[in-house]
Coordinates of C-alpha atoms (C1' of nucleotides) in Angstrom, one line a residue:
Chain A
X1 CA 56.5 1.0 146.0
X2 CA 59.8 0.6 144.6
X3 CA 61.7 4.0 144.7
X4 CA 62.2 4.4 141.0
X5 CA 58.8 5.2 140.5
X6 CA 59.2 8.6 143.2
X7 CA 60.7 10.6 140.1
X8 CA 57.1 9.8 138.3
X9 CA 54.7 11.2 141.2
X10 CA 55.8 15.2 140.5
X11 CA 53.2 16.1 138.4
X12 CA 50.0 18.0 138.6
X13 CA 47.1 17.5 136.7
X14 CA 44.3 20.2 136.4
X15 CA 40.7 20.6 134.7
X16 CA 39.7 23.1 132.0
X17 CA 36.4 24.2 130.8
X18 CA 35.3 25.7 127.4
X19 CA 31.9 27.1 128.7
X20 CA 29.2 27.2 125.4
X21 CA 26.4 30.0 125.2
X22 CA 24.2 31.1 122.8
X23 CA 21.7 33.8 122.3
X24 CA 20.5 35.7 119.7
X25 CA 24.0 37.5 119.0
X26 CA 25.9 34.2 118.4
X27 CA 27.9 31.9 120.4
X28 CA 29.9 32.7 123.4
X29 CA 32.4 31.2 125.6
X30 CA 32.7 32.0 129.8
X31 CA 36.0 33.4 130.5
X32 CA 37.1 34.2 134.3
X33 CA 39.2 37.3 135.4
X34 CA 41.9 35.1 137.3
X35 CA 42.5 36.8 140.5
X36 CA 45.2 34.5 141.3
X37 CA 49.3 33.6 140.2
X38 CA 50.0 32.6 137.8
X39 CA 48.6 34.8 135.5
X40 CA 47.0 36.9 137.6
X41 CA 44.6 39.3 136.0
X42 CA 44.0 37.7 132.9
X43 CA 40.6 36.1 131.3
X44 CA 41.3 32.5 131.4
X45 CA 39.5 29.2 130.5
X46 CA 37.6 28.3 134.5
X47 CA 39.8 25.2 135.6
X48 CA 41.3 24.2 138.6
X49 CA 43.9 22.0 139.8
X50 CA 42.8 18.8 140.9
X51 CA 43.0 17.1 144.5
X52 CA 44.7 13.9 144.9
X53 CA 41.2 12.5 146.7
X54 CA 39.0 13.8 143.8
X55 CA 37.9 11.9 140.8
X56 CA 38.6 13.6 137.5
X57 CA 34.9 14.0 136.3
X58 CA 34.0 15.3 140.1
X59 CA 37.2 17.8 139.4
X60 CA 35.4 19.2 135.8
X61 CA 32.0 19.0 137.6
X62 CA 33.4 20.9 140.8
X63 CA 34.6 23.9 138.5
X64 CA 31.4 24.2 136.6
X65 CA 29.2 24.1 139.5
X66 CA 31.2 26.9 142.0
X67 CA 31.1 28.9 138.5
X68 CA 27.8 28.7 137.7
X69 CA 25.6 27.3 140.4
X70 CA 23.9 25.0 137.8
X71 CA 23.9 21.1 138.3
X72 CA 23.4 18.9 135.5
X73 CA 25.4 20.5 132.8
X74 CA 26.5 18.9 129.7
X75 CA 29.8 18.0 129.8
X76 CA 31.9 15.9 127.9
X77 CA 35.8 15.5 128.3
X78 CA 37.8 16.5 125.1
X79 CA 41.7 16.5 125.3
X80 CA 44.6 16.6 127.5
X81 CA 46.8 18.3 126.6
X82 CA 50.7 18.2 128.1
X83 CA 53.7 20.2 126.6
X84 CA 56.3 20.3 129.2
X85 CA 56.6 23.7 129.5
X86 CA 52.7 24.6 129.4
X87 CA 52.7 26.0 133.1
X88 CA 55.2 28.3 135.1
X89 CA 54.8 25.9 138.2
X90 CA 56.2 22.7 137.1
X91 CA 54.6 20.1 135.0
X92 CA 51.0 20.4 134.6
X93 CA 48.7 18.1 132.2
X94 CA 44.7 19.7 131.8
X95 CA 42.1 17.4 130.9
X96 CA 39.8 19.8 128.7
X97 CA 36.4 19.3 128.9
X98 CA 33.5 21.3 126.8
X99 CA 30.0 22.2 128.5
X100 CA 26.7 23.6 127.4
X101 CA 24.9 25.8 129.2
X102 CA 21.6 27.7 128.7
X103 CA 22.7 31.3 129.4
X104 CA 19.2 32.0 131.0
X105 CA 19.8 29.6 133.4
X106 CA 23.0 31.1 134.5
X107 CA 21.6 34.4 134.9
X108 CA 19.4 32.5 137.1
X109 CA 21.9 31.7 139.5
X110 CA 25.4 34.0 140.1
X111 CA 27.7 32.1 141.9
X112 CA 30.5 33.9 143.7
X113 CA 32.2 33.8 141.0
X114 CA 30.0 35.9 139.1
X115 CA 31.4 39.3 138.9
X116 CA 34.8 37.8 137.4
X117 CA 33.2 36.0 134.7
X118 CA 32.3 37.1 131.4
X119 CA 30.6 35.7 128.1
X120 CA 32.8 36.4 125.1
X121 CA 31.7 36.4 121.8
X122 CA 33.7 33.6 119.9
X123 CA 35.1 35.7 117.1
X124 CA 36.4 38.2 120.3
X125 CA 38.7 35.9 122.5
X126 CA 41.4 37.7 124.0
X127 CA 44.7 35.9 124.1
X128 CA 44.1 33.5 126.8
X129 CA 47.1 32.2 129.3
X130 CA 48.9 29.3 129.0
X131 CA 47.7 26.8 125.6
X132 CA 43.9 28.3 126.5
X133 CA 43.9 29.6 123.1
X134 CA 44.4 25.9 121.6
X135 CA 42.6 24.5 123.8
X136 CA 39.8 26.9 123.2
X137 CA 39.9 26.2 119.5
X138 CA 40.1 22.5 119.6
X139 CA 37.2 22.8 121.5
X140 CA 35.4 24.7 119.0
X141 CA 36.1 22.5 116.3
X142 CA 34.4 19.7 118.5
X143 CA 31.7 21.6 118.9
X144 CA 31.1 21.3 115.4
X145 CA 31.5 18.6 114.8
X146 CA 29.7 17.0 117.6
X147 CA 26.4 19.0 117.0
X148 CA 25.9 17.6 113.7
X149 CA 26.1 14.1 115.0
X150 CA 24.1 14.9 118.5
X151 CA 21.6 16.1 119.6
X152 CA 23.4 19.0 121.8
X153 CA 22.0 21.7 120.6
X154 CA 19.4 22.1 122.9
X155 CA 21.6 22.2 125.8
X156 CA 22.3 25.7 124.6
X157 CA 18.5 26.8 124.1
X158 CA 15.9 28.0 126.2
X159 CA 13.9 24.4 127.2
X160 CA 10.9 26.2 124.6
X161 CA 12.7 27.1 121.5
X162 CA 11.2 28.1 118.4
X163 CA 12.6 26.6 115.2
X164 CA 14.1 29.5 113.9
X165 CA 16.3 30.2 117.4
X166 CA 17.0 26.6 116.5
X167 CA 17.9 27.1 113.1
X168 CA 20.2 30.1 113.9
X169 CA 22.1 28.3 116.6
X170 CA 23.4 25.4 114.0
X171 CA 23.3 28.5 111.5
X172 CA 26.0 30.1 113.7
X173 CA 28.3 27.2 114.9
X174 CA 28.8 25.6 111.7
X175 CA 29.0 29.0 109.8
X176 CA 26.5 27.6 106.9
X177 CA 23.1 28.5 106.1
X178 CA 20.6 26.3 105.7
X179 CA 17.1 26.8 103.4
X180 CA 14.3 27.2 106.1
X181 CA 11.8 24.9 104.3
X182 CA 14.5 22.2 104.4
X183 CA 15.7 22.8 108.0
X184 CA 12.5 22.4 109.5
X185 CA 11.5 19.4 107.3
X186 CA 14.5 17.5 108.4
X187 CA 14.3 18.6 111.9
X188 CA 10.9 17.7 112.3
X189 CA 11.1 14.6 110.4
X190 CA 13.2 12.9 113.2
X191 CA 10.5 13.3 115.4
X192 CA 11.8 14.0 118.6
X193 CA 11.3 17.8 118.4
X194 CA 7.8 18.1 119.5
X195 CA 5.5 21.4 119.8
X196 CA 4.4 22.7 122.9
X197 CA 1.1 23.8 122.1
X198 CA 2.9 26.8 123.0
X199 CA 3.5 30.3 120.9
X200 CA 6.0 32.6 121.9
X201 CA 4.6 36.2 123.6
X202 CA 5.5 39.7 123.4
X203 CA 7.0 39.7 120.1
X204 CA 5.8 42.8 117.6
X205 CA 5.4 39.9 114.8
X206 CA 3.6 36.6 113.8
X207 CA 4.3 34.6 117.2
X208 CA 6.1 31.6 116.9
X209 CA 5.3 28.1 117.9
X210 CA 7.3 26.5 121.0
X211 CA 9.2 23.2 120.5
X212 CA 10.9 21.4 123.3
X213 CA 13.6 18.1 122.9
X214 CA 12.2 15.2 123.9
X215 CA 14.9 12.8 125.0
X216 CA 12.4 9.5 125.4
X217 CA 12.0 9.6 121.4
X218 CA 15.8 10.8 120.7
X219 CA 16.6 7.7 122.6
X220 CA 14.1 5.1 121.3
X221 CA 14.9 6.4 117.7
X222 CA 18.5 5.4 118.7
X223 CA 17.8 1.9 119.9
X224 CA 16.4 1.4 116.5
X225 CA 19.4 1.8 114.6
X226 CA 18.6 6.0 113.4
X227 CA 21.2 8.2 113.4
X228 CA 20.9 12.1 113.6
X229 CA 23.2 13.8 111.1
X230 CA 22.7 17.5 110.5
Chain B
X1 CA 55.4 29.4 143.5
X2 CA 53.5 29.4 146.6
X3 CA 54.1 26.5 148.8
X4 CA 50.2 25.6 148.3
X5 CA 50.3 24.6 144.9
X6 CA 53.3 21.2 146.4
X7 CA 50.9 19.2 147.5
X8 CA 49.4 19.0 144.1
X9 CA 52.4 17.8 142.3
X10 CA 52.0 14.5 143.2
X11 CA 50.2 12.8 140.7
X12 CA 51.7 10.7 138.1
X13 CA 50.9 10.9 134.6
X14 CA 51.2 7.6 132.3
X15 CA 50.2 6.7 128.7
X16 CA 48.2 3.0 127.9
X17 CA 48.4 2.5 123.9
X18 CA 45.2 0.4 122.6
X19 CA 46.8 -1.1 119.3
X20 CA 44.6 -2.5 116.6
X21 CA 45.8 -5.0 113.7
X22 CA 43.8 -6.9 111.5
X23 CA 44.0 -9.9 109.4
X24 CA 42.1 -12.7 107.9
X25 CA 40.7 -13.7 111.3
X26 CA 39.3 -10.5 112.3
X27 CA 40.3 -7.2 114.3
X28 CA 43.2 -8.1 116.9
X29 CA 44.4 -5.9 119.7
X30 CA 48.4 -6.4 120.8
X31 CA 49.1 -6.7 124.8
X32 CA 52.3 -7.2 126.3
X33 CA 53.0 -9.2 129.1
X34 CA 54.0 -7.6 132.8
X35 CA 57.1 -8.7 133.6
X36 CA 57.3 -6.0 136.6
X37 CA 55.4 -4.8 139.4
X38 CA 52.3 -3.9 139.7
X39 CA 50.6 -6.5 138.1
X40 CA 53.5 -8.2 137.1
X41 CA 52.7 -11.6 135.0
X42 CA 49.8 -10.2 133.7
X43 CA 48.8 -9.6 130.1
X44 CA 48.1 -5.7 130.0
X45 CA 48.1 -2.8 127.6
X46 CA 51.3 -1.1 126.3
X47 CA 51.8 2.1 128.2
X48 CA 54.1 3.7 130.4
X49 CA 54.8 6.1 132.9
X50 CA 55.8 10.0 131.7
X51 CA 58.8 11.2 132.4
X52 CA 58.1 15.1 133.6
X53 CA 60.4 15.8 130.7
X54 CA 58.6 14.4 128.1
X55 CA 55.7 16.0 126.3
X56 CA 52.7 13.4 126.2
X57 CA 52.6 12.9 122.8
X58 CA 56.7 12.0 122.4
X59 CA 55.7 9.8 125.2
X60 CA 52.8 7.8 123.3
X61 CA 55.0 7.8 120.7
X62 CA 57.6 6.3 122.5
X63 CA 56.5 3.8 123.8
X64 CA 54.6 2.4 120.4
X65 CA 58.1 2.5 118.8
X66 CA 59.8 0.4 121.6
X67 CA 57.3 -2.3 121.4
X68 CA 57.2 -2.5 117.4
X69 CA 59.9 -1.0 115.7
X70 CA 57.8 0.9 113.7
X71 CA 57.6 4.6 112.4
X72 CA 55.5 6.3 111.5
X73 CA 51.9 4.6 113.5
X74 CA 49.2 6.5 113.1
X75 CA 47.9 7.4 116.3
X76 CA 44.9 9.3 118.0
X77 CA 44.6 10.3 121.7
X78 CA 41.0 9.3 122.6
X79 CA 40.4 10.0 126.7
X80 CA 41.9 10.2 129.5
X81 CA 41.0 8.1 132.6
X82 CA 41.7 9.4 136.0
X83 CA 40.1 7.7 139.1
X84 CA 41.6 8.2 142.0
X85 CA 42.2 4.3 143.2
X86 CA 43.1 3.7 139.5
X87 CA 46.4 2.6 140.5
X88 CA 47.9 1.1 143.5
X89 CA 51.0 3.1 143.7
X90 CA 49.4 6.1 143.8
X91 CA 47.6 9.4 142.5
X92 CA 47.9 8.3 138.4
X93 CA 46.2 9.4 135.5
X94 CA 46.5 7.8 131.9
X95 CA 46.0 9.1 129.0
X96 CA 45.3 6.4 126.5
X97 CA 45.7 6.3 122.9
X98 CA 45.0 4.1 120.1
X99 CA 47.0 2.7 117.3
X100 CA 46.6 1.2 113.7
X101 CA 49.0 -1.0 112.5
X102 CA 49.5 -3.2 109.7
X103 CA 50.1 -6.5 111.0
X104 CA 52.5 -7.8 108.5
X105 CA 54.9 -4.5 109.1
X106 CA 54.9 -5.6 112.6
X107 CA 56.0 -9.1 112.3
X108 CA 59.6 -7.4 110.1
X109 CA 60.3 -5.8 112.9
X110 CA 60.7 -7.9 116.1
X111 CA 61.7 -5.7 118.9
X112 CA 63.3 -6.1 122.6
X113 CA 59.6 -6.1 123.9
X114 CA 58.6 -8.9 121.0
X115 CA 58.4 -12.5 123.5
X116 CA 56.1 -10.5 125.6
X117 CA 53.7 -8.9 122.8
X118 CA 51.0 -11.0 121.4
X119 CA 47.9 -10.4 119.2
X120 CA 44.5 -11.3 121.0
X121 CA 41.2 -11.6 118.8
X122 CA 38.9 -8.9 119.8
X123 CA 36.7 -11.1 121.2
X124 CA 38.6 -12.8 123.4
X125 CA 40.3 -10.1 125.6
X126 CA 41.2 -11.3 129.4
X127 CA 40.6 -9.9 132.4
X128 CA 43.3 -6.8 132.6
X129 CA 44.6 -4.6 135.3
X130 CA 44.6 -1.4 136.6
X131 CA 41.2 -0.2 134.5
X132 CA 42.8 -1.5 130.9
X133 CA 39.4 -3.1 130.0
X134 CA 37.3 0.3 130.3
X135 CA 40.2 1.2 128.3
X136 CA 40.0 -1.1 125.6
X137 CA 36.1 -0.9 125.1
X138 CA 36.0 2.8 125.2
X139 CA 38.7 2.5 121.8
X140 CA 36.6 -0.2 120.2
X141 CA 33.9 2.2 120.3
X142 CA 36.1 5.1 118.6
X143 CA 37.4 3.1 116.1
X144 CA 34.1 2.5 115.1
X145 CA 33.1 5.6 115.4
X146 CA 36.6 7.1 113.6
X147 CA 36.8 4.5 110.5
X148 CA 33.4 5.2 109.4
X149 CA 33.8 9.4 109.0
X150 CA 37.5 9.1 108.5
X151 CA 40.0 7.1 105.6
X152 CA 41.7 5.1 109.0
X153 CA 40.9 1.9 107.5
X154 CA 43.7 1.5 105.3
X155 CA 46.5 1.8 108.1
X156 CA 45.3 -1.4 108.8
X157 CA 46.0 -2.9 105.7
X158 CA 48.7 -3.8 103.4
X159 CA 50.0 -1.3 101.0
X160 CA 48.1 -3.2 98.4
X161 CA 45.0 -4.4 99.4
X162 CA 41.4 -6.1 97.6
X163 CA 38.2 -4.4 97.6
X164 CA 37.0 -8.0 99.7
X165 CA 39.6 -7.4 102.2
X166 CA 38.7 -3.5 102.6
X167 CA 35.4 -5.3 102.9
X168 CA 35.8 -7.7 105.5
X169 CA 37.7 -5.1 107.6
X170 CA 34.5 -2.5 108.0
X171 CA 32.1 -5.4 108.3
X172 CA 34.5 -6.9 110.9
X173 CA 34.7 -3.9 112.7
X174 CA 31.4 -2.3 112.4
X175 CA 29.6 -5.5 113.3
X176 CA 27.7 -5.8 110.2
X177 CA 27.3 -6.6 106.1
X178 CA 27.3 -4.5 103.4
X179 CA 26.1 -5.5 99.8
X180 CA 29.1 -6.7 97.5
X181 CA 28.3 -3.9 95.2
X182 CA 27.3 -1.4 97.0
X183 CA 29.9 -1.5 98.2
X184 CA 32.4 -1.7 96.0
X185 CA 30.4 0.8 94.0
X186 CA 30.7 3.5 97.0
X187 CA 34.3 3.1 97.4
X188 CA 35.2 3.7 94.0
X189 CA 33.1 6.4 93.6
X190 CA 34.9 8.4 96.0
X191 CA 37.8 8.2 93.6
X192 CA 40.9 8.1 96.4
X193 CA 41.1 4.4 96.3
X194 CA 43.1 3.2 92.8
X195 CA 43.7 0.6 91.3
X196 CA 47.5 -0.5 91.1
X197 CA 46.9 -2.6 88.2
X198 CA 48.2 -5.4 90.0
X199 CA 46.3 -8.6 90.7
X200 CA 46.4 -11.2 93.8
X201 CA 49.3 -14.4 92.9
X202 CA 49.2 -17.5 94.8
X203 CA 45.6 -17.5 95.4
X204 CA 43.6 -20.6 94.1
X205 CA 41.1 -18.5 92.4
X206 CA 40.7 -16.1 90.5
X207 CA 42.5 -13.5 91.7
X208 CA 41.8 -9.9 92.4
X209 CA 42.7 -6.8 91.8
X210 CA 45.0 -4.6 94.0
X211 CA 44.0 -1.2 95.4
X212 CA 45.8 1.4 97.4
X213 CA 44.8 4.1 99.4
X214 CA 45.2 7.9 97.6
X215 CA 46.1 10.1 100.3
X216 CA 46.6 13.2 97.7
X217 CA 43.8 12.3 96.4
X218 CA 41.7 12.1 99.5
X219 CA 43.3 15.6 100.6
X220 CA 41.9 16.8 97.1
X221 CA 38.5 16.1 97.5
X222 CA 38.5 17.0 101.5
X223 CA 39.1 20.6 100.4
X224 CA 36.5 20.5 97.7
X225 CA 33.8 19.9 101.0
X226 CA 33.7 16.1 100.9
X227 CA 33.1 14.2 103.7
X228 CA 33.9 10.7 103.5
X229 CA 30.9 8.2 105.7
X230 CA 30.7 5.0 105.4
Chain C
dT1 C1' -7.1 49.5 107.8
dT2 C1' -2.5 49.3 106.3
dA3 C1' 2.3 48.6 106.9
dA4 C1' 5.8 46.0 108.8
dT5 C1' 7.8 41.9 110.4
dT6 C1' 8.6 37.2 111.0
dA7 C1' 6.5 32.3 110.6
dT8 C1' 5.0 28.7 108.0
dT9 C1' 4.3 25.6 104.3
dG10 C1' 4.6 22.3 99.2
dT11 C1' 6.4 20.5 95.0
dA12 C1' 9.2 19.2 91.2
dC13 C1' 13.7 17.8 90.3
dT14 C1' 18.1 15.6 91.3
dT15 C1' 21.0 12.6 93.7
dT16 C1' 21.8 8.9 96.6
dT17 C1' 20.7 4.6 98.5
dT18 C1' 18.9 0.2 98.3
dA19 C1' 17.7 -4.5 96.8
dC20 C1' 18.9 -8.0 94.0
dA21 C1' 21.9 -12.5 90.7
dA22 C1' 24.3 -13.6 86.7
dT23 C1' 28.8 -13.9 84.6
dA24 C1' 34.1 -13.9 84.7
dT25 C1' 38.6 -15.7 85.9
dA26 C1' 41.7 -18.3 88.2
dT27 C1' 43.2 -23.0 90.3
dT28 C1' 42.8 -27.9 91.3
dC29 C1' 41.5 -32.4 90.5
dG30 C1' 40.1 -36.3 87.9
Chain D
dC1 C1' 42.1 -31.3 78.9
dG2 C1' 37.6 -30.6 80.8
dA3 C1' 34.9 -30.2 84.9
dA4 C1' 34.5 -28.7 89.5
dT5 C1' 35.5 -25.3 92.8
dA6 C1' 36.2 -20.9 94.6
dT7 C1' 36.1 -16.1 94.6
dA8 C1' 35.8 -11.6 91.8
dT9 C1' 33.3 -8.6 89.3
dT10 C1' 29.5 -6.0 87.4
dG11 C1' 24.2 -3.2 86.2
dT12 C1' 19.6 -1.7 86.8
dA13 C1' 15.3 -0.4 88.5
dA14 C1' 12.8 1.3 92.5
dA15 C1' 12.8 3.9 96.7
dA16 C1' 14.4 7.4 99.6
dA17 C1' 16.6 11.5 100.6
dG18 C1' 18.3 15.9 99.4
dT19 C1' 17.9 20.2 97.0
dA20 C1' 16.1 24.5 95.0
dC21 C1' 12.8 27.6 95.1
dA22 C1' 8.4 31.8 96.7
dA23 C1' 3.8 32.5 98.2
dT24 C1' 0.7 32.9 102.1
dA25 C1' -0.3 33.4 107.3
dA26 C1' -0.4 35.7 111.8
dT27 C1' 0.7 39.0 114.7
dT28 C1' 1.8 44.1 116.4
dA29 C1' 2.2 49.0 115.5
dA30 C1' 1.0 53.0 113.3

DNA sequence: TTAATTATTGTACTTTTTACAATATATTCG
DNA sequence: CGAATATATTGTAAAAAGTACAATAATTAA
């Protein structure tokens, strides 16, 4: 390599995650408590530097996983972002990703992460270090966006859902309402929303029936030239 | 900063610029040709290496302006591709972007990179280094995916443009046909495209009426909750 | 048994989308 | 100058999708 190019290789490049949840108080996102310069003792976005040996998707995937124990998480890689004086330490580009996790399932599994990471209600996000807060919004407004044009929704839901929880959860991120009759005509219309048999238990009201995604149908819907549009 | 963190800033970060034009023929994509190592004598996409005192966008930016002359290139940054043997010099990350130009603007203003710049059909890209043709697909698909949910289509275009060539444009690029007047009726109804009240000259037809694209207008109706889909 | 709570369902009306072909306006050529 | 050629322009009826709106059903708790 010629030297001219030596000035180039001086950069860092790290991941950051915007962690999704939802339960029946609205959406949250996982912050850490860094423990950690720079900004030690803040809530942050999880992210990491990334090793020269390690692809970037592995790099996202690696952050999600130590944080949260769970393997196949939705993920989906959003933005970089690269002012030249975004980090203390010299030049530093982050690839933002967005994820969607059941908040169950991490209950399911703390990592040793766990007792430095917290949910945080969307409309209660502390100011964040470094461009978190953009990055944080941008990825909100991708979440919007996206889950009216995929089905992503159900990343966020139990695997069971009733159409109600359902209903709520599009009800909360696009900050509309929607007539019930309506909602579940559509829904159920496209077909790939199928009943469990199921009803849910110990509720002190008219149970409700359990629906689950079915991916086989999303996808042979797809190959047929249907589009989902919420 | 902790001595740690060095062996992390040694990546490189460049930008790879997918730029789309358009005329009679179809949907065109502009490469340049290599005239230094690596891959040197190849055809390839625009793009460069960051300078660690450049912010990425100025950088994109940049390096669309050297190769075309123009101002003003409406530009979207759509992923960022970072594989670890991506590149033989080393640890390098792209960030790549795509462009809309108006063909005819470019050919005004011929720049020092202009020799090496030519316009291949969409169809008939070659084989490209480094990972340009993952590059290139993964924009085809966003333009796709962009011009049908947002008014892009016209930076593609002359200032003054036909209903037949707006036409041809979406059914080049989406891969399909619309109905004359379906069309035609669609786009007029959403009131942003107006007529100039000029008409085609030096056609041997009859000649048709010019249009432009209302960006006030557009702005108008976005705030009223329109959402423009093709 | 009644009260309380949430789940579930249908219909008429409006709007949008779709399918489909004849007429209009210009140039060129004989 | 008229005919041939080429593209531009326009309307309507039928189907589909979207919208607005409220009564009944199923369960638990008291």
């Amino acid at each position: 390599m010629d030297e001219k190019f030596e000035s180039y290789f001086k950069a860092a490049v790290s991941v950051d995650n915007v962690v999704f949840g939802f339960d029946h108080t609205g959406l949250k996102v996982l912050l850490i408590y860094r423990g950690a310069d720079p900004y030690r003792n803040c809530w942050a976005l999880p992210g990491d530097l990334i090793s020269l040996d390690t692809n970037l998707i592995d790099s996202a995937e690696k952050v999600l996983q130590d944080l949260t124990g769970l393997e196949e998480i939705y993920m989906e890689q959003i933005h970089t972002f690269g002012k030249v004086d975004r980090h203390p330490y010299g030049r530093v580009f982050t690839v933002a990703y967005f994820a969607l996790i059941k908040i169950e399932d991490y209950h399911l599994h703390p990592s040793s992460w766990a007792e430095e990471a917290a949910w945080f209600p969307i409309g209660e996000i502390p100011e964040l270090p470094f461009d978190h807060n953009d990055i944080l919004a941008y990825a909100k407004e991708q979440l919007k966006s996206k889950i009216r044009r995929q089905p992503i929704g159900f990343e966020l839901l139990p695997k069971h859902f009733t159409l109600t929880e359902l209903q709520n959860l599009y009800e909360s991120i696009l900050e509309t309402e929607f007539d019930v009759r309506n909602f579940r005509k559509k829904i159920l219309s496209m077909d790939f929303i199928t009943d469990t048999g199921l009803k849910q238990t110990s509720v002190t009201h008219r149970p409700a029936k359990l629906y689950k995604y079915n991916a086989k149908r999303y996808s042979n819907l797809i190959n047929t030239g249907f589009a989902f549009d919420l």
